[in-house]
XYZ file of C-alpha atoms in Angstrom:
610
model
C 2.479 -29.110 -34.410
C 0.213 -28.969 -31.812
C -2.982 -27.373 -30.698
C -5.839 -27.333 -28.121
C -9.395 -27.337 -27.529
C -10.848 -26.340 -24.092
C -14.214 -27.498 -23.722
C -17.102 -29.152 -21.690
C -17.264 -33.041 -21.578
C -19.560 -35.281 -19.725
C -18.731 -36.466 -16.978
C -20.679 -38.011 -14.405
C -18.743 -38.173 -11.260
C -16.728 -35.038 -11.960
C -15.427 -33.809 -9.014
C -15.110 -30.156 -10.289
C -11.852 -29.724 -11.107
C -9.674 -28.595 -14.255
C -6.906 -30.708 -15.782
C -4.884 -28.941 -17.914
C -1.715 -29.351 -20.223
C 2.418 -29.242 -19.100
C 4.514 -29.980 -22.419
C 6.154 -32.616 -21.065
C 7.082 -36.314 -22.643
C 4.790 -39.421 -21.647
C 4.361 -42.830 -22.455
C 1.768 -43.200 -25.091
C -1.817 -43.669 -24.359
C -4.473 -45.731 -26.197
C -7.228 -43.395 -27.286
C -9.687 -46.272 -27.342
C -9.193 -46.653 -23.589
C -10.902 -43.484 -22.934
C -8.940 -42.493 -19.654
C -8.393 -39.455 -18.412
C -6.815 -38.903 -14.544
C -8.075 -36.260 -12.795
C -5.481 -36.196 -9.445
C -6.567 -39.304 -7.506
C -9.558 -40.007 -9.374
C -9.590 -42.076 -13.035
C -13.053 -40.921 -15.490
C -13.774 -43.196 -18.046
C -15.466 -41.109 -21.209
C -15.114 -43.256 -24.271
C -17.880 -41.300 -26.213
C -15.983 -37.947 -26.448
C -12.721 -39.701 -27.179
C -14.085 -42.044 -29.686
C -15.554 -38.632 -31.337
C -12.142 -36.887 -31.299
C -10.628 -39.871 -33.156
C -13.030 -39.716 -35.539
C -12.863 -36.587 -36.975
C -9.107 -36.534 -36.743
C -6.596 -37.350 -39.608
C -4.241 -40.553 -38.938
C -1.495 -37.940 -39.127
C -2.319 -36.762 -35.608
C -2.392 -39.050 -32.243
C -4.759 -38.253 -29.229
C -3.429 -37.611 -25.917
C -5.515 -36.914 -22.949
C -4.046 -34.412 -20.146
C -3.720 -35.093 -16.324
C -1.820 -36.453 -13.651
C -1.469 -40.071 -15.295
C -1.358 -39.314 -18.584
C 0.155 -36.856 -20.780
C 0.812 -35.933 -24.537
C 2.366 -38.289 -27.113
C 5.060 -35.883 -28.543
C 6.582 -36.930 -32.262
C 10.197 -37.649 -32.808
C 11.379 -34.623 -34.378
C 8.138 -32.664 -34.176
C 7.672 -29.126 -33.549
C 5.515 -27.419 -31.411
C 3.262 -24.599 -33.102
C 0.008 -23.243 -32.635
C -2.908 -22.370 -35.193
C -3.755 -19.783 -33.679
C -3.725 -17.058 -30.426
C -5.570 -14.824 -28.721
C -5.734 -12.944 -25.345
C -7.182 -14.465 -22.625
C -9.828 -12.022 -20.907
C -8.856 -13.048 -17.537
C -4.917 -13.141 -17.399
C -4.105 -11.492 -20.806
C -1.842 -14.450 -21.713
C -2.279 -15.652 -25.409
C -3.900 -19.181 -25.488
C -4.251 -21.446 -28.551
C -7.926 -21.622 -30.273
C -9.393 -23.385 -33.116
C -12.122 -22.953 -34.841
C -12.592 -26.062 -36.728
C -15.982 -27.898 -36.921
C -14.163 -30.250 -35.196
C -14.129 -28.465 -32.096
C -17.958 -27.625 -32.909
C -18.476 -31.744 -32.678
C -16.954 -31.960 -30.054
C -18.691 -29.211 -27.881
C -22.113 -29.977 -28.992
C -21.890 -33.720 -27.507
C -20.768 -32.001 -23.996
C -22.151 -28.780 -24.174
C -24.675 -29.043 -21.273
C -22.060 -30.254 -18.508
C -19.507 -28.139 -16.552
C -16.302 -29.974 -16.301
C -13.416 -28.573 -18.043
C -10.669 -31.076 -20.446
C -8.071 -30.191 -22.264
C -7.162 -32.308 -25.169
C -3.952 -31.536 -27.233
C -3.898 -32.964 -30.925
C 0.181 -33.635 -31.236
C 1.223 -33.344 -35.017
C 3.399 -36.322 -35.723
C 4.771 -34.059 -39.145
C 8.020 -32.641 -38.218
C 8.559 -30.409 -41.199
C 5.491 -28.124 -40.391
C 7.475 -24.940 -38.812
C 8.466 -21.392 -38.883
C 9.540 -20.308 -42.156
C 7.652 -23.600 -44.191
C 4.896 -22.663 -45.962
C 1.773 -23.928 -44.529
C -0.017 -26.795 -46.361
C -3.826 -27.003 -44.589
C -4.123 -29.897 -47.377
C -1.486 -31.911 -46.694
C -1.624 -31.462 -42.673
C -5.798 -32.233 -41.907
C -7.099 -33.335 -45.131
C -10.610 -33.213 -43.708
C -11.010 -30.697 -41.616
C -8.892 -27.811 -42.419
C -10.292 -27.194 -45.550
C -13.316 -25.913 -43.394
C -12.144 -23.730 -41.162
C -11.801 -20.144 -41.380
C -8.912 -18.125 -40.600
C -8.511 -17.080 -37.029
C -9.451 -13.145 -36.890
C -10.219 -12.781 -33.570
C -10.952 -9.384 -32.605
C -10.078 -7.893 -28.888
C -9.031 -5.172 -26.666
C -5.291 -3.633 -27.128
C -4.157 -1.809 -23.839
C -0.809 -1.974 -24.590
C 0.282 1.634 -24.212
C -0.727 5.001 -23.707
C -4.250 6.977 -23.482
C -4.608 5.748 -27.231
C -6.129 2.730 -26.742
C -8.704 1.286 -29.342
C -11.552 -1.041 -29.084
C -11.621 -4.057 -32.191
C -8.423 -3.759 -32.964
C -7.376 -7.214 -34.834
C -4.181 -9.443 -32.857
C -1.623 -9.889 -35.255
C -1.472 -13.211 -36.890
C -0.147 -16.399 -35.744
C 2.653 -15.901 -38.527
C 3.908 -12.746 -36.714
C 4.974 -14.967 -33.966
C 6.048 -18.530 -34.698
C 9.590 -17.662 -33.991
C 9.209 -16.854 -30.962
C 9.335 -19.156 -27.909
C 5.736 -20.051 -26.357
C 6.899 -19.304 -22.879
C 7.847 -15.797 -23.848
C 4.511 -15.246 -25.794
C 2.722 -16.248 -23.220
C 3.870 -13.787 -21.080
C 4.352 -10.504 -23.269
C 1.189 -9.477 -23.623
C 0.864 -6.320 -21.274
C -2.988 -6.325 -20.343
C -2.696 -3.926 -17.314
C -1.533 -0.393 -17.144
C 0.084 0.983 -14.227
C -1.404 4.343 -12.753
C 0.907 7.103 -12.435
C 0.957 10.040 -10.949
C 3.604 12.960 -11.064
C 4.393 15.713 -8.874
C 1.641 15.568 -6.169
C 1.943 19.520 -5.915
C 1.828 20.498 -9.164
C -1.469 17.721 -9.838
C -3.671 18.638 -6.807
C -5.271 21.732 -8.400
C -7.885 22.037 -5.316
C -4.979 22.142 -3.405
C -3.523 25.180 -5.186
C -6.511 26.518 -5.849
C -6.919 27.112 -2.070
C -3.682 28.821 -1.622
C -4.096 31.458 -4.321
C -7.358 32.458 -2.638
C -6.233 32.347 1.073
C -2.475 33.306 1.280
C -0.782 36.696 0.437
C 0.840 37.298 -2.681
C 4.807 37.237 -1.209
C 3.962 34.294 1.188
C 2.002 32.628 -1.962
C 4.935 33.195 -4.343
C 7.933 31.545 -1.415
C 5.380 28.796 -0.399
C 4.289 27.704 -4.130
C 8.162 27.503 -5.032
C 8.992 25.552 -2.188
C 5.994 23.131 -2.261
C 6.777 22.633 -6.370
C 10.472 21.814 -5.226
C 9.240 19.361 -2.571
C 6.322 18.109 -4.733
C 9.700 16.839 -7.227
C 11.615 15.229 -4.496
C 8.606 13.130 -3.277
C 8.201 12.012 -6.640
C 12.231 11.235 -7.653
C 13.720 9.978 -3.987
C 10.914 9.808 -0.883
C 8.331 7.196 -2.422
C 11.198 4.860 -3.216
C 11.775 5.959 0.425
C 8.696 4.758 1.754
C 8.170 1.323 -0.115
C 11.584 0.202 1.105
C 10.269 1.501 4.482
C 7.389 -1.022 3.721
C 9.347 -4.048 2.941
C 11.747 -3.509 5.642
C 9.809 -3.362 8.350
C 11.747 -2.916 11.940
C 13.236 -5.938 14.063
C 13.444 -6.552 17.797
C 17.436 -7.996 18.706
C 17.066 -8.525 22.390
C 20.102 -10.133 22.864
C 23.492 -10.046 21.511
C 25.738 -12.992 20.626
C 27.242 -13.134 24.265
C 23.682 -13.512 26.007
C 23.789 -9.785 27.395
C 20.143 -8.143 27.086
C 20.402 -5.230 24.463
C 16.758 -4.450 23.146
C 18.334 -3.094 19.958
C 15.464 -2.180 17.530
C 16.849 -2.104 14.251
C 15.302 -0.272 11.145
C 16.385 -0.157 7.728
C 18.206 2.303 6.239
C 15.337 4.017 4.210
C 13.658 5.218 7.436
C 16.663 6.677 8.949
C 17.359 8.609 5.815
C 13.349 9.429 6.098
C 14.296 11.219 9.327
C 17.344 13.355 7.857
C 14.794 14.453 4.749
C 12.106 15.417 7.238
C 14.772 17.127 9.427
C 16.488 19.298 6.000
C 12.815 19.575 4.477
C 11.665 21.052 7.929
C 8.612 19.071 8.634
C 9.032 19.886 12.083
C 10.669 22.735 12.266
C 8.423 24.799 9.769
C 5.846 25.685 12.530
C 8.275 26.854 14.581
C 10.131 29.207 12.733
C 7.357 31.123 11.571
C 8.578 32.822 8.754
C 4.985 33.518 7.623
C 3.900 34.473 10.795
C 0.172 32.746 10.954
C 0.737 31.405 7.755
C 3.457 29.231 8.893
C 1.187 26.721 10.248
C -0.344 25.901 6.841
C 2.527 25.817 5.257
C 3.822 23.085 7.414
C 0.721 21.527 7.072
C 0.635 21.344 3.755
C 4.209 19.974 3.008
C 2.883 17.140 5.710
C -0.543 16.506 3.500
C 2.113 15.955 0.071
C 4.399 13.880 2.328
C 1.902 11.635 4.513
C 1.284 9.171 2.037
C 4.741 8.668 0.820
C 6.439 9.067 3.866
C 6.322 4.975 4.557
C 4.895 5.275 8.087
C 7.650 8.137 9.136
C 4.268 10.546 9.353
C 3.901 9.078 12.759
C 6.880 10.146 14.802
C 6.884 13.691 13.628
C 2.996 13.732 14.802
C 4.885 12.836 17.932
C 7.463 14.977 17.499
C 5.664 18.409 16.839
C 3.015 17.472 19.434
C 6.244 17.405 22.033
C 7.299 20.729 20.989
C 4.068 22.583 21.403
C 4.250 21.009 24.708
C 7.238 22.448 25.900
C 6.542 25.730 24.241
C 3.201 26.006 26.062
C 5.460 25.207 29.251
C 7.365 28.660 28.239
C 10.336 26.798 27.124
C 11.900 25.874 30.802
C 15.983 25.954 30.643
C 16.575 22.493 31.304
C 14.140 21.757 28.222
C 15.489 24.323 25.704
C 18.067 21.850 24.838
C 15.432 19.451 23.779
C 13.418 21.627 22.015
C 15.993 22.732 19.512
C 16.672 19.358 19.015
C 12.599 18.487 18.316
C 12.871 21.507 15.830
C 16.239 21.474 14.307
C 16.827 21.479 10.545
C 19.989 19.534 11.236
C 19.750 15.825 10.448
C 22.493 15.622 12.654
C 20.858 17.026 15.496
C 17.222 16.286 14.996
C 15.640 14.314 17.660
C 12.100 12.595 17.442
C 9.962 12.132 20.318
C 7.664 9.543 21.273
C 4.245 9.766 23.122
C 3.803 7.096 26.097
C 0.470 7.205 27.486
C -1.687 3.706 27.225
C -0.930 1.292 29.371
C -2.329 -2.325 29.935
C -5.774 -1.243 30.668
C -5.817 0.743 27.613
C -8.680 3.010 26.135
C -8.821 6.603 26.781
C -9.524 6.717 30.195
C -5.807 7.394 30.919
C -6.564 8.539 34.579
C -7.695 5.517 35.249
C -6.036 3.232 33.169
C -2.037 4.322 34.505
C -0.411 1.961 36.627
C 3.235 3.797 36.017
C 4.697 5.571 39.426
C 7.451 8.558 39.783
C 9.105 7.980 42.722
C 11.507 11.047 43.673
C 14.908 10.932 43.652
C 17.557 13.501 46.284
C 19.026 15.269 43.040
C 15.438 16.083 41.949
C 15.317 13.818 38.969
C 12.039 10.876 39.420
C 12.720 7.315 38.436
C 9.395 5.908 36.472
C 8.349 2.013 37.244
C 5.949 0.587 34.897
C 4.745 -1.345 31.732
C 3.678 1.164 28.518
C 1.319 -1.503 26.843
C 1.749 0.445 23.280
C 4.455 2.755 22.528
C 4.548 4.157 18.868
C 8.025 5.280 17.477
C 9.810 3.001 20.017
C 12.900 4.022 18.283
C 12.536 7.520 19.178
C 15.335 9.862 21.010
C 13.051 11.239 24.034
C 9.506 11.081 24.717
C 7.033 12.422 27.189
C 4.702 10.413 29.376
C 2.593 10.242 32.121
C 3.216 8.438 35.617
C 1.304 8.835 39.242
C 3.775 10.385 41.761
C 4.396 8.186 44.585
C 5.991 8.975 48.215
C 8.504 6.442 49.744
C 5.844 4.815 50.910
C 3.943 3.986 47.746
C 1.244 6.478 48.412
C 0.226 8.193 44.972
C -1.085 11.698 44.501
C -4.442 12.142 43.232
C -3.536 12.909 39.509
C -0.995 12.586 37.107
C 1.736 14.138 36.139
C 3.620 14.878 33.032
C 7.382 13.712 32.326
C 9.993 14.094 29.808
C 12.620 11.926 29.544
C 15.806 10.154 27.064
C 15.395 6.734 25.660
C 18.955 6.355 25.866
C 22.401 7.688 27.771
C 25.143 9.152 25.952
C 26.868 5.716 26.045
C 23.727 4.640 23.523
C 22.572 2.360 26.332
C 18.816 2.178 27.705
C 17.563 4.410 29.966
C 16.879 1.672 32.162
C 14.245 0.189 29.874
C 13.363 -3.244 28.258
C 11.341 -3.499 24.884
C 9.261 -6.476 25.892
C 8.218 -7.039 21.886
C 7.552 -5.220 19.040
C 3.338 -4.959 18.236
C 2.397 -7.072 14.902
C -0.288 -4.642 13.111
C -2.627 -4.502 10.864
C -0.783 -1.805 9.076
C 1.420 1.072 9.824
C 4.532 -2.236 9.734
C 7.042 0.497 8.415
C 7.157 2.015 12.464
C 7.876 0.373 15.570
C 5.449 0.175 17.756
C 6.436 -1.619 21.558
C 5.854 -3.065 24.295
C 8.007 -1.256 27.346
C 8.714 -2.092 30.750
C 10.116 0.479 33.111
C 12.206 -0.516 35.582
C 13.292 2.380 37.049
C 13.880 4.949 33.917
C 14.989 8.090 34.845
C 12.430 10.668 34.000
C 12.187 15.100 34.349
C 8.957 16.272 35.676
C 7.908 19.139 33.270
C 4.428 19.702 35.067
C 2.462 20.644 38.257
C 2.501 17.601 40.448
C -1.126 16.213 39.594
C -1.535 18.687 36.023
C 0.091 15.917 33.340
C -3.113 15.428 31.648
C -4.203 19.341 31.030
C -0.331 19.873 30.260
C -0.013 16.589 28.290
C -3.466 18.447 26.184
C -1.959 20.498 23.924
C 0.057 17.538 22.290
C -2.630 15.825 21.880
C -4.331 18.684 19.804
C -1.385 18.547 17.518
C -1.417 14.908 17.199
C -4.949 14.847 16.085
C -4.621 17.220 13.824
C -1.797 15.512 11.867
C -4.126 12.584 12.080
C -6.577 14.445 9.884
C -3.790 15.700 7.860
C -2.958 11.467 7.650
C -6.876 10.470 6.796
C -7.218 13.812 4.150
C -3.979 12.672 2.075
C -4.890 8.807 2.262
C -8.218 9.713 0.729
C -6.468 12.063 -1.417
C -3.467 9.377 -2.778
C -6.042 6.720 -3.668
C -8.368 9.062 -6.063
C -5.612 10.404 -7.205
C -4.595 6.941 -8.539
C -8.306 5.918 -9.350
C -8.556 8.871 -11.119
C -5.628 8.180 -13.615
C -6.552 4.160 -14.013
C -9.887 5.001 -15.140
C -7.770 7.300 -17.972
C -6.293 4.151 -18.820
C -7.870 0.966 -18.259
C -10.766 -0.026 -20.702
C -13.817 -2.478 -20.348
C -17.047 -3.105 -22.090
C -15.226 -1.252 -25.127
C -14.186 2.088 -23.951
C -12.531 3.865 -20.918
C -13.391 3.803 -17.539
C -13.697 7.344 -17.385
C -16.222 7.402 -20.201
C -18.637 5.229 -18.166
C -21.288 7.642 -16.739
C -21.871 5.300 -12.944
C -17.917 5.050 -12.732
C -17.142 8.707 -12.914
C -20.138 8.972 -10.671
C -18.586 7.094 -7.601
C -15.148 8.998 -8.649
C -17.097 12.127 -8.357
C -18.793 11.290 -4.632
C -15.613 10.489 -3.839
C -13.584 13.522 -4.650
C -16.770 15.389 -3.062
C -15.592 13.939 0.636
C -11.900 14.379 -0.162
C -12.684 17.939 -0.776
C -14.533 18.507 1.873
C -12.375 17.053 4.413
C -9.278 19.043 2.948
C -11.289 22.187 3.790
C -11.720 20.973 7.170
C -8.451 20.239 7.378
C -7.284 24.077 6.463
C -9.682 25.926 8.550
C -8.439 24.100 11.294
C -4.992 24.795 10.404
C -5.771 28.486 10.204
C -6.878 28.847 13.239
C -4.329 26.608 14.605
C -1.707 29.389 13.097
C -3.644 31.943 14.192
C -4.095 30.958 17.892
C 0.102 30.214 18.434
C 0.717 34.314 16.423
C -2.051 35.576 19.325
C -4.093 36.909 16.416
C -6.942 33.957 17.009
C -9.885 35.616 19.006
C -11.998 34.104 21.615
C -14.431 32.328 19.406
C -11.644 31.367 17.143
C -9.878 29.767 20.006
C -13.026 27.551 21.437
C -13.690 26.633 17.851
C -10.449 25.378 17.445
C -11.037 23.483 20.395
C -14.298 22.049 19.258
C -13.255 21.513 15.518
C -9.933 19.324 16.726
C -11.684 16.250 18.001
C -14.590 16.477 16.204
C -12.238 16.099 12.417
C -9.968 13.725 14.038
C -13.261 11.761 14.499
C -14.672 12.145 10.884
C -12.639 11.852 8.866
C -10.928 9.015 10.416
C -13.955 6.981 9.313
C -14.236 8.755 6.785
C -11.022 7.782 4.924
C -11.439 4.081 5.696
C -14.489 4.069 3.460
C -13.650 6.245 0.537
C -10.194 4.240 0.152
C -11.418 1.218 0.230
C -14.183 2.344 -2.468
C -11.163 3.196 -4.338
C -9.558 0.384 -3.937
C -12.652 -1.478 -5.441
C -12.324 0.819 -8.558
C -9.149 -1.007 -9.932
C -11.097 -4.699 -9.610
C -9.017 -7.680 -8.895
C -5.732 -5.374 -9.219
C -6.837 -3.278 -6.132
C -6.438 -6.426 -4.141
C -2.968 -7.428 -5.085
C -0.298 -6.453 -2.330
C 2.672 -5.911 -4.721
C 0.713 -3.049 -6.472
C 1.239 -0.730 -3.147
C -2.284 -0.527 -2.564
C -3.219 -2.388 0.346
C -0.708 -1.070 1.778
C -2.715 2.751 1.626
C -5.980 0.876 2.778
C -4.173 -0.975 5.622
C -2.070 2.367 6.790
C -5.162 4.288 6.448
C -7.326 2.045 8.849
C -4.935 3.673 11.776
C -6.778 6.934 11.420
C -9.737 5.631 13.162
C -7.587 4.239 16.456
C -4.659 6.434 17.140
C -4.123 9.007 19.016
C -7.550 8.670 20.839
């Protein structure tokens, strides 16, 4: 039998550090040398030793714990603790005593902050599960006076019933079972979960009873329910394996021919059928709601931004290129595009990309484009030039902008706005190298590139000199899904907050029954709310505007509203996730919990698109 006492000891060169116990073999050490190895550094303490051998019975042997010495284990002896109890800081069970032994010993080193570990090894192998315990026969002087462990702690082992003071079973519950196992059975943390995302975000529904009409509430509410049950059962498994399969750059094959293959996993192609069959896209488009059709899109985006593992991105892109070409009037050599961009067809759903900063960077993209059109004799341009940041690399067409040159390299004062295919029918690049893939601070699900042109052949689908007014309108749509992005971050994370602080319990009772905590919970789903209201008048009058129902002042306060929420609550949702990240403690911080992951993602809002 064996058990421990962790406690002070004076030492007066102690470096700082801990030495603490392995169960493994060692040859015997003399207790009256007073030894104990810390790594690389021997302490003498005789007084504390001598003190431990004292009050001990001649039954038990005294082995010190560190790098250089170990524990002298009986032959035939049997490894059993007193007693257990939960460690506040891991929830592992840990061996205590509370013998006046251990009293002795902590009063002679009580003022000193180095830690020891010494292990009394029982040298009686009969004492064992299933043999009655004989405290007289085992320590004939000090187990007579102690009392009985009844330690009393916290239980959050299951459920919303947990109970403060509820006594740990005793030792005897649990000699038979291995001490690796115990130690690592004890569930001390509850994992937060949330159901359908529809069905739990009341201010959510709340808003649509009050604003949408009774038919287009009744087809809306059933659809967003349906959805609401696949996010939960197939598209957040989705998204984490998005996460920890991020995409790879293969620039050359096994012959040494250049190929720039990007290669994703298979979780965020099958992201791109679901958003293609759930008509993520697509929805806006149809307008089966007329003005209403909008919101509706928007909505199913909000439930599917924060499980969509970074796929929220390209269909920003994606929608942003189909407004374009709809504002254009749909021109024939683009209406083949455009029913790919909005097609409910996995099969035939294309996603678009939206290549605008260059190596200068910023927003100054007059300035900052280096990229020239020069004309070709069947009409077509070819495009020469390096795109320094290229989201959704992996796209199927994209639009971008490039200064039209003559043949001899004179440029035209603006520029211009064109559309053109990553790759040929063959599958091969449209004459275009992916330099390297960007390493981010987040967003790792998507690839984001580095491209040089060399000659990619490109339509032009503006005025010569008009790319930046035409180019406009997608980045309207891109902003907004960047506030639909920043509302359902903020949104996800109180959400979760919300239902740890139902289970997790400190200073002897629930979060949520702790006045400050709810407090901060409460500021916080003040700003979520807010934003998400934002979010929906914007929306409206986004639907409203594309149905021609939007009046004059609804149109130029659409256009004011737009950059003005992209900006807000893109800041805004860095600081109320990371406040909610701070509400699950140490937990928020781990990485394989998912939730650095939201905070990381959610950092984007502030940068992209502009």
């Amino acid at each position: 039998m064996w058990f421990a006492l962790l406690y002070p000891v004076t030492i007066p060169s102690n470096p700082g550090g801990c030495c603490w116990a392995h169960p493994s073999p060692v040859p015997p050490w003399n207790a009256g040398d007073g030894l104990l190895s810390w790594p690389g550094r021997p302490q003498r303490f005789p007084s504390v030793f001598q003190a431990v051998s004292d009050v001990l019975p001649k039954t038990f042997s005294l082995a010190p714990l560190g790098t250089a010495a170990g524990k002298l284990l009986p032959e035939g002896g049997e490894k059993t603790p007193l007693a257990l109890k939960n460690n506040p800081n891991t929830g592992a069970k840990q061996e205590r005593c509370c013998c006046p032994a251990r009293q002795r010993l902590e009063a002679m080193a009580g003022a000193h902050t180095g830690l020891c570990r010494v292990t009394f090894t029982s040298h009686l192998p009969w004492w064992r599960s299933g043999v009655p315990r004989q405290p007289g026969r085992i320590l004939p002087r000090a187990w007579a006076r102690c009392q009985p462990p009844s330690d009393r702690g916290v239980s959050t082992s299951a459920g919303q019933g947990q109970r403060v003071g509820v006594r740990e079973e005793r030792v005897s519950g649990e000699l038979g079972t291995p001490r690796a196992r115990r130690g690592m059975e004890t569930l001390f943390r509850e994992q937060p979960e949330t159901g359908n995302q529809y069905l739990e975000d009341a201010w959510l529904r709340s808003y649509l009873r009050t604003h949408l009409p009774a038919k287009v509430l009744q087809e809306v509410d059933r659809d967003l329910e349906r959805f609401g049950h696949r996010l939960l059962t197939q598209i957040r498994a989705l998204g984490w394996e998005c996460e920890l399969n991020p995409p790879v750059l293969r620039q050359y094959d096994a012959w040494g021919q250049r190929v720039d293959r990007i290669i994703t996993c298979s979780a965020w192609r099958r992201m791109k059928e679901i958003a293609a069959e759930e008509g993520l896209v697509a929805e806006a488009y149809e307008r089966r709601y007329s003005n209403w059709s909008r919101l509706h899109q928007a909505v199913k985006l909000y439930l599917f931004s924060s499980s969509s593992g970074g796929f929220n991105c390209p269909l920003a892109m994606t929608d942003g290129a189909a407004k374009v070409i709809e504002s254009l009037g749909t021109p024939g050599s683009l209406k083949n595009a455009f029913g790919h961009l909005t097609s409910r067809d996995p099969k035939k759903f294309w996603t678009s990309g939206q290549w605008m900063t260059e190596r200068r960077g910023g927003s100054d993209v007059a300035n900052g484009t280096e990229t020239v059109a020069r004309k070709q004799p069947d009409g077509t341009y070819r495009l020469y030039g390096f795109k320094w940041f290229t989201s959704a690399a992996d796209s199927d067409v994209t639009l971008t902008l490039a200064r039209v040159v003559d043949a001899e390299g004179q440029g035209s004062g603006g520029l211009s706005l064109f559309f053109l295919k990553v790759r040929d029918e063959e599958g091969k690049l449209n004459n275009i190298q992916v330099q390297r893939l960007k390493d981010k601070l987040g967003t790792r699900q998507m690839a984001t590139a580095e491209l040089w042109l060399d000659g990619a052949k490109a339509e032009l689908i503006s005025a010569e000199g008009r790319g930046v007014a035409s180019i406009s309108n997608m980045l309207n749509i891109t902003r907004i899904h960047n506030v639909i992005g920043a509302v359902a971050s903020m949104r996800r994370m109180l959400s979760l907050s919300r239902e740890y602080a139902r289970r997790r319990v400190a200073f002897g009772k629930l979060l949520k029954d702790h006045p400050l905590h709810v407090q901060t919970l409460a500021r916080m789903e003040v700003q979520t709310r807010g934003a998400f209201l934002l979010l929906m008048d914007i929306v409206r009058l986004l639907g409203l505007t594309e149905t021609n129902m939007a009046s004059e002042q609804d149109q130029l306060l659409l256009r004011v509203l737009v950059p003005a929420a992209k900006l807000y609550t893109g800041k805004q949702a860095s600081a109320v996730v990371i406040e909610a990240m701070e509400s699950f403690g140490g937990q928020g911080y781990m990485e394989d919990t998912g939730l650095p992951v939201i905070v990381r993602d959610a950092l984007v809002w502030q940068q992209f698109p502009g």
